């Protein structure tokens, strides 16, 4: 009898602890899944709840020396000064002396400066073999992260309406989620996508603000073949009403980026 009793007691204990173990395993899987979920952007107007892009462990620490504009920064990497052209984003022009300050350029630059100051100017850089190491101006091509490599600066700028998603010539690692970020900003009319965002601005001192005007007429129809680079086409597109108006049909897929096939 004693043997039977011990045997039954052992079965009871095994059932109890076995059930607990199974439940904990299920919770562990659910938590892991929640932490790695990055699929859809929320429908609310709060960009602060947006997911970050996939995080790679292969990142290089750097400190910001200067914010050139919203898509270009100068950093110190182990004491060496490098200029970084951030992959996947394009912000309106502010610093090129040959060009006027473009709509929302100052806001994008100010946002970048504030963002990096709050991060104590510490950033983590990630390369993309598919995009090359440097551009034609010998700037390093990199993604930029803050918060120990967890927060994607590119997604923040696009999703809050301070930058356009930008594909230079070939698809890049985070292209899909960057495009989703732009759709989110467009649908929620954030930043440069807001109604009348550009027409209510005051020109910066000593410069003329380039204000899009959907009623502006241009002599002759323009096609993508009329431009040498995507950037030239994008500047023309914005100056003549884009993305709200596209009389020259340079943005065929209506994602806010003109002539994406150009270099």
Short mmCIF file of C-alpha atoms in Angstrom, two decimals:
data_model
loop_
_atom_site.label_atom_id
_atom_site.label_comp_id
_atom_site.label_asym_id
_atom_site.label_seq_id
_atom_site.Cartn_x
_atom_site.Cartn_y
_atom_site.Cartn_z
CA UNK A 1 0.00 0.00 0.00
CA UNK A 2 2.79 2.37 0.87
CA UNK A 3 4.40 1.71 -2.52
CA UNK A 4 1.15 2.38 -4.38
CA UNK A 5 0.61 5.60 -2.41
CA UNK A 6 4.10 6.89 -3.28
CA UNK A 7 3.54 6.00 -6.92
CA UNK A 8 0.25 7.94 -7.07
CA UNK A 9 1.83 10.92 -5.28
CA UNK A 10 4.66 10.98 -7.81
CA UNK A 11 2.16 11.06 -10.70
CA UNK A 12 0.25 13.92 -9.06
CA UNK A 13 3.39 16.02 -8.54
CA UNK A 14 4.58 15.39 -12.10
CA UNK A 15 1.22 16.51 -13.51
CA UNK A 16 1.20 19.74 -11.52
CA UNK A 17 4.75 20.83 -12.35
CA UNK A 18 4.52 19.55 -15.89
CA UNK A 19 1.46 21.73 -16.50
CA UNK A 20 3.24 24.78 -15.11
CA UNK A 21 6.25 24.18 -17.28
CA UNK A 22 4.10 23.95 -20.39
CA UNK A 23 2.30 27.22 -19.55
CA UNK A 24 5.57 29.09 -18.97
CA UNK A 25 6.95 27.84 -22.29
CA UNK A 26 3.90 29.22 -24.06
CA UNK A 27 4.28 32.62 -22.40
CA UNK A 28 7.96 32.70 -23.35
CA UNK A 29 7.13 32.14 -27.01
CA UNK A 30 4.46 34.85 -26.94
CA UNK A 31 6.82 37.40 -25.39
CA UNK A 32 9.54 36.61 -27.91
CA UNK A 33 7.07 36.99 -30.77
CA UNK A 34 5.83 40.34 -29.46
CA UNK A 35 9.36 41.72 -29.20
CA UNK A 36 10.23 40.83 -32.78
CA UNK A 37 6.98 41.94 -34.42
CA UNK A 38 7.58 44.79 -36.92
CA UNK A 39 4.95 44.15 -39.59
CA UNK A 40 2.31 46.89 -39.54
CA UNK A 41 2.26 50.57 -38.68
CA UNK A 42 -0.49 51.72 -36.28
CA UNK A 43 -3.48 53.69 -37.45
CA UNK A 44 -3.24 56.25 -34.64
CA UNK A 45 -1.67 59.68 -35.13
CA UNK A 46 1.11 59.02 -32.64
CA UNK A 47 4.39 58.16 -34.41
CA UNK A 48 6.01 57.40 -31.06
CA UNK A 49 4.50 53.90 -31.08
CA UNK A 50 6.01 52.97 -34.43
CA UNK A 51 8.20 49.87 -34.59
CA UNK A 52 11.91 50.13 -35.32
CA UNK A 53 13.56 48.25 -38.14
CA UNK A 54 15.27 44.91 -37.74
CA UNK A 55 18.29 45.35 -35.49
CA UNK A 56 21.65 44.02 -36.61
CA UNK A 57 24.40 43.33 -34.09
CA UNK A 58 27.02 44.47 -36.60
CA UNK A 59 27.10 48.20 -35.84
CA UNK A 60 29.93 50.68 -35.38
CA UNK A 61 29.88 53.31 -32.65
CA UNK A 62 30.50 56.94 -33.60
CA UNK A 63 30.00 60.41 -32.16
CA UNK A 64 28.38 63.22 -34.11
CA UNK A 65 30.61 66.20 -34.84
CA UNK A 66 28.12 68.12 -36.95
CA UNK A 67 24.62 67.76 -38.38
CA UNK A 68 24.92 68.94 -41.98
CA UNK A 69 21.22 68.50 -42.71
CA UNK A 70 18.50 65.91 -42.18
CA UNK A 71 20.14 63.19 -44.28
CA UNK A 72 23.85 63.96 -43.84
CA UNK A 73 26.00 64.09 -40.69
CA UNK A 74 29.68 64.34 -39.84
CA UNK A 75 30.96 61.90 -37.22
CA UNK A 76 34.10 60.82 -35.43
CA UNK A 77 34.90 57.10 -35.69
CA UNK A 78 37.82 56.20 -33.44
CA UNK A 79 39.14 59.74 -33.88
CA UNK A 80 38.72 59.78 -37.68
CA UNK A 81 36.28 62.33 -39.12
CA UNK A 82 33.86 60.99 -41.73
CA UNK A 83 30.80 62.38 -43.50
CA UNK A 84 27.82 60.01 -43.48
CA UNK A 85 25.13 60.01 -46.16
CA UNK A 86 22.24 58.19 -44.51
CA UNK A 87 20.83 55.34 -46.59
CA UNK A 88 17.14 55.26 -47.46
CA UNK A 89 16.11 58.84 -46.70
CA UNK A 90 16.16 62.19 -48.46
CA UNK A 91 15.38 65.50 -46.80
CA UNK A 92 14.69 68.87 -48.46
CA UNK A 93 17.79 70.89 -49.34
CA UNK A 94 19.12 73.53 -46.93
CA UNK A 95 22.89 73.84 -47.32
CA UNK A 96 23.69 73.76 -51.05
CA UNK A 97 24.63 77.37 -51.96
CA UNK A 98 23.55 76.74 -55.56
CA UNK A 99 19.97 76.04 -54.51
CA UNK A 100 17.22 77.77 -52.57
CA UNK A 101 16.08 76.35 -49.24
CA UNK A 102 13.43 73.78 -50.07
CA UNK A 103 10.09 73.33 -48.38
CA UNK A 104 10.49 71.80 -44.90
CA UNK A 105 14.28 71.75 -45.20
CA UNK A 106 14.87 73.87 -42.11
CA UNK A 107 12.39 71.86 -40.07
CA UNK A 108 14.11 68.62 -41.08
CA UNK A 109 17.53 69.99 -40.16
CA UNK A 110 16.30 71.31 -36.81
CA UNK A 111 14.63 67.99 -36.05
CA UNK A 112 17.87 66.12 -36.74
CA UNK A 113 19.89 68.42 -34.48
CA UNK A 114 17.39 68.12 -31.63
CA UNK A 115 17.12 64.34 -32.01
CA UNK A 116 20.86 63.74 -31.88
CA UNK A 117 21.38 66.21 -29.03
CA UNK A 118 18.85 64.26 -26.96
CA UNK A 119 20.83 61.11 -27.77
CA UNK A 120 24.00 62.87 -26.50
CA UNK A 121 25.33 62.76 -30.07
CA UNK A 122 26.09 59.05 -29.76
CA UNK A 123 25.17 56.97 -32.80
CA UNK A 124 25.65 53.47 -34.15
CA UNK A 125 26.31 53.02 -37.86
CA UNK A 126 25.33 50.05 -40.02
CA UNK A 127 26.50 49.47 -43.57
CA UNK A 128 24.62 47.82 -46.43
CA UNK A 129 26.77 45.81 -48.87
CA UNK A 130 24.05 46.18 -51.50
CA UNK A 131 24.51 49.97 -51.52
CA UNK A 132 28.31 50.16 -51.56
CA UNK A 133 30.61 51.70 -48.98
CA UNK A 134 30.80 55.28 -50.30
CA UNK A 135 28.91 57.53 -52.72
CA UNK A 136 30.45 59.55 -55.54
CA UNK A 137 31.29 62.32 -53.08
CA UNK A 138 33.23 59.81 -50.94
CA UNK A 139 30.73 60.00 -48.10
CA UNK A 140 30.21 56.79 -46.14
CA UNK A 141 26.82 55.21 -46.83
CA UNK A 142 25.28 54.05 -43.56
CA UNK A 143 22.06 53.56 -41.59
CA UNK A 144 22.10 55.53 -38.34
CA UNK A 145 20.78 54.32 -34.98
CA UNK A 146 20.64 55.75 -31.46
CA UNK A 147 19.91 54.23 -28.03
CA UNK A 148 22.64 51.59 -28.19
CA UNK A 149 21.69 50.72 -31.74
CA UNK A 150 17.98 50.14 -31.07
CA UNK A 151 16.27 53.25 -32.52
CA UNK A 152 16.34 53.72 -36.29
CA UNK A 153 16.82 57.41 -37.15
CA UNK A 154 15.69 56.89 -40.76
CA UNK A 155 12.33 55.44 -39.74
CA UNK A 156 11.78 58.28 -37.27
CA UNK A 157 12.45 60.98 -39.87
CA UNK A 158 10.24 59.39 -42.53
CA UNK A 159 7.37 58.38 -40.25
CA UNK A 160 7.13 61.86 -38.69
CA UNK A 161 7.17 63.57 -42.09
CA UNK A 162 10.65 65.12 -42.03
CA UNK A 163 12.08 63.01 -44.86
CA UNK A 164 11.12 61.07 -47.96
CA UNK A 165 11.93 57.42 -48.45
CA UNK A 166 14.78 57.41 -50.95
CA UNK A 167 15.91 54.56 -53.20
CA UNK A 168 19.07 55.59 -55.03
CA UNK A 169 19.34 52.86 -57.65
CA UNK A 170 18.89 49.40 -56.12
CA UNK A 171 16.70 48.12 -53.26
CA UNK A 172 18.30 48.42 -49.84
CA UNK A 173 17.99 46.33 -46.68
CA UNK A 174 15.21 48.30 -44.96
CA UNK A 175 13.40 49.54 -48.08
CA UNK A 176 10.05 47.87 -47.39
CA UNK A 177 9.65 49.24 -43.87
CA UNK A 178 10.91 52.70 -44.90
CA UNK A 179 8.26 52.80 -47.64
CA UNK A 180 5.65 51.75 -45.07
CA UNK A 181 6.84 54.61 -42.85
CA UNK A 182 6.25 57.10 -45.66
CA UNK A 183 2.77 55.76 -46.33
CA UNK A 184 2.04 56.17 -42.61
CA UNK A 185 3.20 59.81 -42.67
CA UNK A 186 1.23 60.53 -45.84
CA UNK A 187 -1.98 58.96 -44.54
CA UNK A 188 -1.71 60.89 -41.28
CA UNK A 189 -0.60 64.12 -43.01
CA UNK A 190 2.45 64.51 -40.83
CA UNK A 191 5.24 67.04 -41.32
CA UNK A 192 5.80 67.95 -44.95
CA UNK A 193 2.70 65.93 -45.90
CA UNK A 194 0.40 68.18 -43.84
CA UNK A 195 -2.14 70.30 -45.67
CA UNK A 196 -0.66 73.72 -46.50
CA UNK A 197 2.59 72.76 -44.70
CA UNK A 198 4.77 74.69 -47.12
CA UNK A 199 2.57 77.58 -48.09
CA UNK A 200 2.39 78.94 -44.55
CA UNK A 201 6.14 79.14 -43.96
CA UNK A 202 8.20 82.32 -43.83
CA UNK A 203 11.33 82.33 -46.03
CA UNK A 204 14.60 81.85 -44.13
CA UNK A 205 16.83 84.93 -43.85
CA UNK A 206 19.09 85.62 -46.86
CA UNK A 207 17.42 82.86 -48.87
CA UNK A 208 14.26 82.24 -50.82
CA UNK A 209 12.02 79.43 -49.76
CA UNK A 210 10.94 77.27 -52.64
CA UNK A 211 7.17 76.99 -52.17
CA UNK A 212 5.27 74.31 -54.07
CA UNK A 213 2.25 75.68 -55.90
CA UNK A 214 -0.19 73.27 -57.47
CA UNK A 215 -1.36 76.04 -59.83
CA UNK A 216 2.13 76.76 -61.17
CA UNK A 217 2.45 76.07 -64.89
CA UNK A 218 5.61 74.83 -66.61
CA UNK A 219 6.21 75.21 -70.34
CA UNK A 220 6.33 71.80 -71.96
CA UNK A 221 5.71 68.42 -70.43
CA UNK A 222 8.56 66.83 -68.49
CA UNK A 223 9.40 63.13 -68.40
CA UNK A 224 11.90 61.21 -66.29
CA UNK A 225 14.20 61.06 -69.33
CA UNK A 226 14.58 64.85 -69.09
CA UNK A 227 16.56 64.50 -65.85
CA UNK A 228 20.04 63.08 -65.25
CA UNK A 229 19.49 62.04 -61.64
CA UNK A 230 16.60 61.10 -59.37
CA UNK A 231 17.46 64.02 -57.09
CA UNK A 232 17.02 66.50 -59.94
CA UNK A 233 13.67 64.95 -60.80
CA UNK A 234 12.61 65.00 -57.13
CA UNK A 235 13.48 68.68 -56.77
CA UNK A 236 11.46 69.53 -59.88
CA UNK A 237 8.61 67.33 -58.66
CA UNK A 238 8.44 69.12 -55.28
CA UNK A 239 8.83 72.59 -56.81
CA UNK A 240 5.86 71.99 -59.06
CA UNK A 241 3.27 70.75 -56.63
CA UNK A 242 4.37 67.27 -55.61
CA UNK A 243 3.36 65.12 -53.97
CA UNK A 244 -0.13 66.69 -53.78
CA UNK A 245 -0.04 67.50 -57.48
CA UNK A 246 1.89 65.71 -60.22
CA UNK A 247 0.99 67.33 -63.56
CA UNK A 248 4.03 65.78 -65.28
CA UNK A 249 3.29 62.28 -63.95
CA UNK A 250 6.80 61.74 -62.59
CA UNK A 251 5.52 59.74 -59.60
CA UNK A 252 3.75 56.83 -61.26
CA UNK A 253 3.20 54.79 -58.08
CA UNK A 254 2.20 57.87 -56.03
CA UNK A 255 4.59 57.18 -53.18
CA UNK A 256 6.01 60.72 -53.10
CA UNK A 257 9.23 59.79 -54.92
CA UNK A 258 9.65 60.84 -58.55
CA UNK A 259 11.51 58.89 -61.24
CA UNK A 260 12.76 56.13 -58.97
CA UNK A 261 14.52 54.37 -61.84
CA UNK A 262 17.04 57.21 -62.24
CA UNK A 263 20.49 57.02 -60.62
#
